mmCIF file of C-alpha atoms in Angstrom:
data_model
loop_
_atom_site.group_PDB
_atom_site.id
_atom_site.type_symbol
_atom_site.label_atom_id
_atom_site.label_comp_id
_atom_site.label_asym_id
_atom_site.label_seq_id
_atom_site.Cartn_x
_atom_site.Cartn_y
_atom_site.Cartn_z
ATOM 1 C CA MET A 1 43.729 59.103 -36.139
ATOM 2 C CA ALA A 2 40.207 57.783 -36.452
ATOM 3 C CA ALA A 3 37.952 58.313 -33.504
ATOM 4 C CA ALA A 4 37.178 55.219 -31.480
ATOM 5 C CA LEU A 5 33.789 53.740 -32.197
ATOM 6 C CA PRO A 6 31.418 54.100 -29.205
ATOM 7 C CA LEU A 7 30.350 50.886 -27.575
ATOM 8 C CA PRO A 8 26.660 50.110 -28.058
ATOM 9 C CA THR A 9 24.597 50.624 -24.937
ATOM 10 C CA GLN A 10 21.217 49.188 -24.147
ATOM 11 C CA GLU A 11 19.050 48.602 -21.145
ATOM 12 C CA ALA A 12 19.242 45.217 -19.473
ATOM 13 C CA PRO A 13 16.697 42.898 -21.074
ATOM 14 C CA PRO A 14 13.764 41.775 -18.920
ATOM 15 C CA TYR A 15 13.893 38.359 -17.286
ATOM 16 C CA ASN A 16 12.794 35.517 -19.534
ATOM 17 C CA ALA A 17 10.071 33.056 -18.560
ATOM 18 C CA THR A 18 12.531 30.506 -17.142
ATOM 19 C CA THR A 19 14.282 33.067 -14.956
ATOM 20 C CA LYS A 20 10.960 34.439 -13.704
ATOM 21 C CA LEU A 21 9.931 30.911 -12.729
ATOM 22 C CA ARG A 22 13.206 30.320 -10.877
ATOM 23 C CA LEU A 23 12.803 33.607 -9.007
ATOM 24 C CA ARG A 24 9.221 32.714 -8.116
ATOM 25 C CA VAL A 25 10.363 29.367 -6.721
ATOM 26 C CA ALA A 26 13.163 31.052 -4.754
ATOM 27 C CA ARG A 27 10.706 33.536 -3.202
ATOM 28 C CA LEU A 28 8.263 30.776 -2.344
ATOM 29 C CA SER A 29 11.120 28.875 -0.707
ATOM 30 C CA ILE A 30 11.479 31.669 1.858
ATOM 31 C CA LEU A 31 7.791 31.419 2.758
ATOM 32 C CA VAL A 32 7.924 27.623 3.058
ATOM 33 C CA SER A 33 11.009 27.712 5.288
ATOM 34 C CA VAL A 34 9.413 30.288 7.607
ATOM 35 C CA ILE A 35 6.277 28.139 7.935
ATOM 36 C CA VAL A 36 8.355 25.039 8.680
ATOM 37 C CA LEU A 37 10.432 26.942 11.238
ATOM 38 C CA SER A 38 7.254 28.100 13.013
ATOM 39 C CA ILE A 39 5.982 24.521 13.229
ATOM 40 C CA LYS A 40 9.301 23.168 14.497
ATOM 41 C CA TYR A 41 9.641 25.923 17.071
ATOM 42 C CA THR A 42 6.157 25.074 18.327
ATOM 43 C CA ALA A 43 7.166 21.399 18.487
ATOM 44 C CA TRP A 44 10.131 22.289 20.696
ATOM 45 C CA ALA A 45 8.060 24.704 22.858
ATOM 46 C CA VAL A 46 5.562 21.911 23.508
ATOM 47 C CA SER A 47 8.072 19.160 24.258
ATOM 48 C CA HIS A 48 11.274 20.944 25.388
ATOM 49 C CA SER A 49 13.164 18.185 23.603
ATOM 50 C CA GLY A 50 16.797 18.934 22.883
ATOM 51 C CA ALA A 51 16.585 16.910 19.684
ATOM 52 C CA LEU A 52 13.652 18.950 18.410
ATOM 53 C CA LEU A 53 15.462 22.151 19.391
ATOM 54 C CA SER A 54 18.412 21.029 17.259
ATOM 55 C CA ASP A 55 16.091 20.447 14.331
ATOM 56 C CA ALA A 56 14.544 23.915 14.793
ATOM 57 C CA ILE A 57 17.978 25.542 14.870
ATOM 58 C CA GLU A 58 18.872 23.794 11.623
ATOM 59 C CA THR A 59 15.666 25.187 10.098
ATOM 60 C CA ILE A 60 16.726 28.740 10.989
ATOM 61 C CA LEU A 61 19.579 28.125 8.582
ATOM 62 C CA ASN A 62 17.027 27.029 5.979
ATOM 63 C CA VAL A 63 15.392 30.462 6.180
ATOM 64 C CA LEU A 64 18.730 32.237 5.761
ATOM 65 C CA ALA A 65 19.662 29.860 2.958
ATOM 66 C CA ALA A 66 16.377 30.543 1.154
ATOM 67 C CA ILE A 67 17.075 34.282 1.276
ATOM 68 C CA GLY A 68 20.563 33.689 -0.081
ATOM 69 C CA THR A 69 19.203 31.451 -2.828
ATOM 70 C CA LEU A 70 16.878 34.231 -3.996
ATOM 71 C CA TRP A 71 19.843 36.622 -4.158
ATOM 72 C CA ALA A 72 21.971 34.095 -6.071
ATOM 73 C CA VAL A 73 19.262 33.322 -8.637
ATOM 74 C CA ALA A 74 18.527 37.035 -9.202
ATOM 75 C CA PHE A 75 22.218 37.987 -9.447
ATOM 76 C CA ALA A 76 23.047 35.097 -11.773
ATOM 77 C CA ALA A 77 20.245 36.198 -14.121
ATOM 78 C CA ARG A 78 21.917 39.559 -14.767
ATOM 79 C CA PRO A 79 23.127 40.001 -18.357
ATOM 80 C CA ALA A 80 26.816 40.232 -19.221
ATOM 81 C CA ASP A 81 28.404 43.658 -18.751
ATOM 82 C CA ASP A 82 31.799 45.325 -19.120
ATOM 83 C CA ASN A 83 33.036 43.937 -15.785
ATOM 84 C CA HIS A 84 31.522 40.471 -16.291
ATOM 85 C CA PRO A 85 31.676 39.750 -20.043
ATOM 86 C CA TYR A 86 30.855 36.084 -19.465
ATOM 87 C CA GLY A 87 27.780 36.852 -17.368
ATOM 88 C CA HIS A 88 27.028 36.351 -13.676
ATOM 89 C CA GLY A 89 26.037 32.670 -13.723
ATOM 90 C CA LYS A 90 28.696 31.566 -11.236
ATOM 91 C CA ALA A 91 26.941 33.515 -8.482
ATOM 92 C CA GLU A 92 24.809 30.417 -7.889
ATOM 93 C CA TYR A 93 27.901 28.249 -7.378
ATOM 94 C CA VAL A 94 29.427 30.841 -5.037
ATOM 95 C CA TRP A 95 26.288 30.940 -2.908
ATOM 96 C CA ALA A 96 26.046 27.140 -2.872
ATOM 97 C CA VAL A 97 29.578 26.977 -1.420
ATOM 98 C CA ILE A 98 28.731 29.671 1.165
ATOM 99 C CA GLU A 99 25.568 27.796 2.085
ATOM 100 C CA GLY A 100 27.620 24.619 2.529
ATOM 101 C CA VAL A 101 29.942 26.448 4.939
ATOM 102 C CA LEU A 102 26.940 27.754 6.915
ATOM 103 C CA VAL A 103 25.537 24.230 7.074
ATOM 104 C CA VAL A 104 28.812 22.906 8.513
ATOM 105 C CA LEU A 105 28.922 25.686 11.130
ATOM 106 C CA THR A 106 25.319 24.931 12.099
ATOM 107 C CA ALA A 107 26.199 21.267 12.535
ATOM 108 C CA LEU A 108 28.955 22.217 14.960
ATOM 109 C CA VAL A 109 26.510 24.343 16.992
ATOM 110 C CA ILE A 110 24.051 21.446 17.151
ATOM 111 C CA LEU A 111 26.849 19.113 18.275
ATOM 112 C CA ALA A 112 27.647 21.537 21.097
ATOM 113 C CA ILE A 113 23.979 21.514 22.158
ATOM 114 C CA ALA A 114 23.955 17.702 22.062
ATOM 115 C CA GLY A 115 27.045 17.633 24.291
ATOM 116 C CA HIS A 116 25.431 20.006 26.779
ATOM 117 C CA ASP A 117 22.217 17.949 26.879
ATOM 118 C CA ALA A 118 24.221 14.751 27.374
ATOM 119 C CA LEU A 119 25.686 16.263 30.545
ATOM 120 C CA HIS A 120 22.281 17.524 31.730
ATOM 121 C CA ILE A 121 19.862 14.782 30.746
ATOM 122 C CA HIS A 122 16.170 15.454 31.310
ATOM 123 C CA ALA A 123 12.975 13.864 30.058
ATOM 124 C CA PRO A 124 11.005 15.716 27.352
ATOM 125 C CA GLU A 125 7.726 17.090 28.754
ATOM 126 C CA ALA A 126 5.413 16.091 25.884
ATOM 127 C CA PRO A 127 7.409 14.077 23.349
ATOM 128 C CA LEU A 128 4.489 12.680 21.310
ATOM 129 C CA PRO A 129 2.742 16.008 20.464
ATOM 130 C CA GLY A 130 6.134 17.547 19.699
ATOM 131 C CA ALA A 131 7.090 14.647 17.433
ATOM 132 C CA LEU A 132 3.799 14.824 15.529
ATOM 133 C CA LEU A 133 4.188 18.555 14.954
ATOM 134 C CA ASN A 134 7.725 17.995 13.778
ATOM 135 C CA ALA A 135 6.510 15.233 11.453
ATOM 136 C CA SER A 136 4.020 17.596 9.787
ATOM 137 C CA ALA A 137 6.874 20.009 9.102
ATOM 138 C CA GLY A 138 8.838 17.097 7.658
ATOM 139 C CA VAL A 139 6.055 16.325 5.172
ATOM 140 C CA ILE A 140 6.068 19.936 3.971
ATOM 141 C CA ASN A 141 9.846 19.829 3.634
ATOM 142 C CA LEU A 142 9.746 16.577 1.674
ATOM 143 C CA LEU A 143 7.317 17.941 -0.900
ATOM 144 C CA TRP A 144 9.236 21.188 -1.234
ATOM 145 C CA ALA A 145 12.634 19.471 -1.470
ATOM 146 C CA LEU A 146 11.401 17.354 -4.380
ATOM 147 C CA ILE A 147 10.118 20.475 -6.141
ATOM 148 C CA LEU A 148 13.398 22.337 -5.620
ATOM 149 C CA ARG A 149 15.514 19.452 -6.896
ATOM 150 C CA ARG A 150 13.305 18.960 -9.947
ATOM 151 C CA MET A 151 13.362 22.674 -10.775
ATOM 152 C CA GLY A 152 17.118 22.880 -10.225
ATOM 153 C CA LYS A 153 17.801 19.950 -12.531
ATOM 154 C CA LYS A 154 15.337 21.064 -15.203
ATOM 155 C CA HIS A 155 16.585 24.658 -15.343
ATOM 156 C CA HIS A 156 20.285 24.010 -14.520
ATOM 157 C CA SER A 157 20.137 26.062 -11.315
ATOM 158 C CA GLN A 158 22.845 25.072 -8.840
ATOM 159 C CA ALA A 159 21.322 27.315 -6.176
ATOM 160 C CA LEU A 160 17.916 25.587 -6.358
ATOM 161 C CA SER A 161 19.503 22.116 -6.528
ATOM 162 C CA SER A 162 21.645 22.801 -3.458
ATOM 163 C CA ALA A 163 18.634 24.198 -1.612
ATOM 164 C CA GLY A 164 16.702 21.028 -2.449
ATOM 165 C CA ASP A 165 19.525 18.800 -1.176
ATOM 166 C CA HIS A 166 19.711 20.869 2.000
ATOM 167 C CA VAL A 167 15.981 20.630 2.680
ATOM 168 C CA LEU A 168 15.936 16.905 1.860
ATOM 169 C CA SER A 169 18.644 16.258 4.451
ATOM 170 C CA ASP A 170 16.325 17.924 6.957
ATOM 171 C CA VAL A 171 13.604 15.423 6.022
ATOM 172 C CA TRP A 172 15.745 12.388 6.881
ATOM 173 C CA ALA A 173 16.622 13.971 10.215
ATOM 174 C CA SER A 174 12.923 14.601 10.914
ATOM 175 C CA ILE A 175 12.107 10.948 10.246
ATOM 176 C CA ALA A 176 14.772 9.788 12.675
ATOM 177 C CA LEU A 177 13.581 12.303 15.263
ATOM 178 C CA LEU A 178 9.977 11.154 14.917
ATOM 179 C CA VAL A 179 10.925 7.554 15.597
ATOM 180 C CA GLY A 180 13.398 8.347 18.354
ATOM 181 C CA VAL A 181 11.367 10.902 20.309
ATOM 182 C CA CYS A 182 8.332 8.592 20.242
ATOM 183 C CA LEU A 183 10.462 5.809 21.700
ATOM 184 C CA ILE A 184 11.693 7.859 24.663
ATOM 185 C CA PRO A 185 8.503 7.526 26.801
ATOM 186 C CA VAL A 186 8.207 3.854 25.816
ATOM 187 C CA LEU A 187 11.770 2.725 26.497
ATOM 188 C CA HIS A 188 12.627 5.424 29.095
ATOM 189 C CA TRP A 189 16.001 5.955 27.393
ATOM 190 C CA LEU A 190 16.589 9.603 28.300
ATOM 191 C CA TRP A 191 20.040 9.554 26.698
ATOM 192 C CA LEU A 192 18.280 8.983 23.360
ATOM 193 C CA ASP A 193 17.377 12.696 23.158
ATOM 194 C CA PRO A 194 20.979 14.041 23.047
ATOM 195 C CA LEU A 195 21.939 11.074 20.845
ATOM 196 C CA LEU A 196 19.317 12.128 18.307
ATOM 197 C CA SER A 197 20.665 15.698 18.452
ATOM 198 C CA ALA A 198 24.097 14.347 17.595
ATOM 199 C CA PHE A 199 22.583 12.365 14.701
ATOM 200 C CA VAL A 200 20.973 15.545 13.331
ATOM 201 C CA ALA A 201 24.328 17.317 13.574
ATOM 202 C CA LEU A 202 26.208 14.578 11.728
ATOM 203 C CA ASN A 203 23.542 14.458 9.029
ATOM 204 C CA VAL A 204 23.775 18.233 8.555
ATOM 205 C CA LEU A 205 27.576 18.057 8.543
ATOM 206 C CA TRP A 206 27.567 15.408 5.798
ATOM 207 C CA THR A 207 25.145 17.480 3.735
ATOM 208 C CA GLY A 208 27.266 20.612 4.102
ATOM 209 C CA PHE A 209 30.444 18.939 2.879
ATOM 210 C CA GLY A 210 28.546 17.361 -0.016
ATOM 211 C CA MET A 211 27.124 20.733 -1.076
ATOM 212 C CA MET A 212 30.555 22.349 -1.045
ATOM 213 C CA ARG A 213 32.148 19.495 -2.981
ATOM 214 C CA HIS A 214 29.456 19.511 -5.675
ATOM 215 C CA SER A 215 29.439 23.288 -6.053
ATOM 216 C CA MET A 216 33.220 23.532 -6.341
ATOM 217 C CA THR A 217 33.092 21.517 -9.567
ATOM 218 C CA GLY A 218 31.209 24.391 -11.209
ATOM 219 C CA LEU A 219 33.600 27.019 -9.869
ATOM 220 C CA LEU A 220 36.556 25.000 -11.160
ATOM 221 C CA ASP A 221 35.019 24.678 -14.656
ATOM 222 C CA GLU A 222 34.712 20.911 -14.622
ATOM 223 C CA ALA A 223 34.058 19.483 -18.093
ATOM 224 C CA PRO A 224 30.555 18.191 -18.938
ATOM 225 C CA PRO A 225 29.971 14.397 -19.100
ATOM 226 C CA PRO A 226 32.188 12.658 -21.729
ATOM 227 C CA GLU A 227 29.153 11.458 -23.681
ATOM 228 C CA LEU A 228 27.953 15.053 -24.133
ATOM 229 C CA VAL A 229 31.410 16.209 -25.245
ATOM 230 C CA SER A 230 31.480 13.301 -27.714
ATOM 231 C CA GLN A 231 28.042 14.270 -29.040
ATOM 232 C CA VAL A 232 29.198 17.848 -29.623
ATOM 233 C CA GLY A 233 32.303 16.518 -31.393
ATOM 234 C CA GLN A 234 30.145 14.425 -33.729
ATOM 235 C CA THR A 235 27.929 17.458 -34.352
ATOM 236 C CA ILE A 236 30.976 19.514 -35.353
ATOM 237 C CA THR A 237 32.105 16.786 -37.746
ATOM 238 C CA GLN A 238 28.695 16.480 -39.379
ATOM 239 C CA ALA A 239 28.076 20.222 -39.683
ATOM 240 C CA GLY A 240 31.629 21.150 -40.645
ATOM 241 C CA GLN A 241 31.621 19.800 -44.197
ATOM 242 C CA GLY A 242 34.127 21.811 -46.244
ATOM 243 C CA ALA A 243 36.606 22.145 -43.390
ATOM 244 C CA LEU A 244 39.474 19.696 -42.999
ATOM 245 C CA GLU A 245 39.730 19.124 -39.269
ATOM 246 C CA ALA A 246 38.662 20.322 -35.835
ATOM 247 C CA HIS A 247 40.771 19.842 -32.740
ATOM 248 C CA ASP A 248 41.305 20.952 -29.125
ATOM 249 C CA LEU A 249 37.586 20.894 -28.282
ATOM 250 C CA ARG A 250 36.961 22.271 -24.789
ATOM 251 C CA MET A 251 33.657 22.721 -22.983
ATOM 252 C CA ARG A 252 32.346 23.967 -19.661
ATOM 253 C CA ARG A 253 28.970 24.951 -18.266
ATOM 254 C CA VAL A 254 27.844 27.796 -16.029
ATOM 255 C CA GLY A 255 24.217 27.354 -15.025
ATOM 256 C CA ALA A 256 22.200 26.850 -18.201
ATOM 257 C CA LEU A 257 24.893 28.377 -20.450
ATOM 258 C CA TYR A 258 27.507 26.201 -22.186
ATOM 259 C CA PHE A 259 30.869 27.522 -23.306
ATOM 260 C CA VAL A 260 32.386 25.717 -26.307
ATOM 261 C CA GLU A 261 35.680 26.423 -28.051
ATOM 262 C CA PHE A 262 37.812 24.580 -30.608
ATOM 263 C CA HIS A 263 40.172 25.085 -33.557
ATOM 264 C CA LEU A 264 38.918 24.591 -37.120
ATOM 265 C CA ILE A 265 41.311 23.801 -39.977
ATOM 266 C CA VAL A 266 40.221 24.990 -43.434
ATOM 267 C CA PRO A 267 41.913 24.724 -46.866
ATOM 268 C CA ASP A 268 44.404 27.487 -47.592
ATOM 269 C CA GLU A 269 42.528 28.550 -50.717
ATOM 270 C CA MET A 270 39.155 28.863 -48.944
ATOM 271 C CA ARG A 271 37.649 32.353 -48.876
ATOM 272 C CA ILE A 272 36.928 34.013 -45.549
ATOM 273 C CA THR A 273 33.219 34.193 -46.352
ATOM 274 C CA ASP A 274 33.096 30.430 -46.965
ATOM 275 C CA ALA A 275 34.904 29.715 -43.686
ATOM 276 C CA HIS A 276 32.470 32.059 -41.941
ATOM 277 C CA ASP A 277 29.503 30.170 -43.404
ATOM 278 C CA ILE A 278 30.920 26.872 -42.107
ATOM 279 C CA CYS A 279 31.350 28.381 -38.631
ATOM 280 C CA ASP A 280 27.765 29.665 -38.670
ATOM 281 C CA ARG A 281 26.515 26.216 -39.653
ATOM 282 C CA ILE A 282 28.503 24.546 -36.876
ATOM 283 C CA GLU A 283 27.310 27.054 -34.266
ATOM 284 C CA HIS A 284 23.684 26.525 -35.267
ATOM 285 C CA ALA A 285 24.104 22.738 -35.015
ATOM 286 C CA ILE A 286 25.798 22.946 -31.593
ATOM 287 C CA ARG A 287 23.031 25.158 -30.194
ATOM 288 C CA ALA A 288 20.465 22.671 -31.471
ATOM 289 C CA VAL A 289 22.145 20.112 -29.183
ATOM 290 C CA LEU A 290 23.071 22.224 -26.145
ATOM 291 C CA GLY A 291 20.637 25.130 -26.139
ATOM 292 C CA ARG A 292 22.119 28.398 -24.865
ATOM 293 C CA SER A 293 25.793 28.381 -25.801
ATOM 294 C CA SER A 294 28.720 30.759 -26.163
ATOM 295 C CA ILE A 295 30.834 29.308 -28.999
ATOM 296 C CA HIS A 296 34.339 30.368 -29.980
ATOM 297 C CA ILE A 297 35.876 28.899 -33.150
ATOM 298 C CA HIS A 298 39.504 29.649 -34.009
ATOM 299 C CA VAL A 299 39.998 29.179 -37.770
ATOM 300 C CA GLU A 300 43.484 27.964 -38.792
ATOM 301 C CA PRO A 301 45.350 27.118 -42.051
ATOM 302 C CA GLU A 302 46.217 23.617 -43.280
ATOM 303 C CA ASP A 303 49.763 23.557 -41.937
ATOM 304 C CA LEU A 304 48.412 23.627 -38.369
ATOM 305 C CA ALA A 305 46.424 20.409 -38.805
ATOM 306 C CA LYS A 306 47.171 17.722 -36.246
ATOM 307 C CA ARG A 307 45.818 14.598 -37.885
ATOM 308 C CA HIS A 308 49.186 13.647 -39.365
ATOM 309 C CA LYS A 309 51.185 14.481 -36.262
ATOM 310 C CA PRO A 310 52.233 11.543 -34.025
ATOM 311 C CA GLY A 311 50.485 11.439 -30.674
ATOM 312 C CA ALA A 312 47.902 14.078 -31.607
ATOM 313 C CA SER A 313 44.671 13.770 -29.644
ATOM 314 C CA GLY A 314 41.305 15.466 -29.740
ATOM 315 C CA VAL A 315 41.319 15.565 -33.556
ATOM 316 C CA LEU A 316 37.991 15.428 -35.420
ATOM 317 C CA VAL A 317 38.522 14.782 -39.137
ATOM 318 C CA MET A 318 35.814 16.256 -41.378
#
């Protein structure tokens, strides 16, 4: 019996430029969230406003979320191994779901604080200075949220995109708090403080559910947009000259990596080398459209063609 061939071993390749940039952004996100938390804590210490305390508590979660985002981006960048032959890209989706759960739990804590303050209403000591400090933190958050969302979309990072959505939700809450807390000394509506806390909680709750819903689509291998699938189908048809048919095209995406698989019908008399050349040509064309892609083509004989079968769907005739 022939000895089994040893599996090739090599050291994990260094991070590419895109991954290094994503990691740099994730690290910077921790620093930004700590700075914002310091400002918001100062705003609460100055004013003793329950609404501003709720906002500061939500920002504590931002710090924890930023740390988790760094872990997710670094873990997802690991190369495929024996235990994870398809890579570690789904780590970002897993963390995004966990972050969504943490956001929901934080919202419930803030709601409890709002309920307590509603039963023990008191006037904030210095609402205007506290609101202005909180507003400065909101400006920082707005700029950083836009950067995170842009980077997440550009580099297909679910962790960065979710972090951007989370921080942006904090911005809208800060705007409402700025307006509301400034109105308290003018209108003398002391109940407005716990009401604003409840608003922050509901805003955070909505964001948390949205993050979980969006991230679950990646974990469940939702198909890419129909127009992209159609474009890949046309690319297969154009590059597959010499084959007879392609069918059962399926696609999914994990981070920046696309997975593509389909069946390719070739003439019975075609040599294996010729079929291999066609597959190479198709793979090259698909990667020109999608970028990083893992492509699996199952070559089949003529009698498995579907184009003449009633009710056949997903057939691309060459």
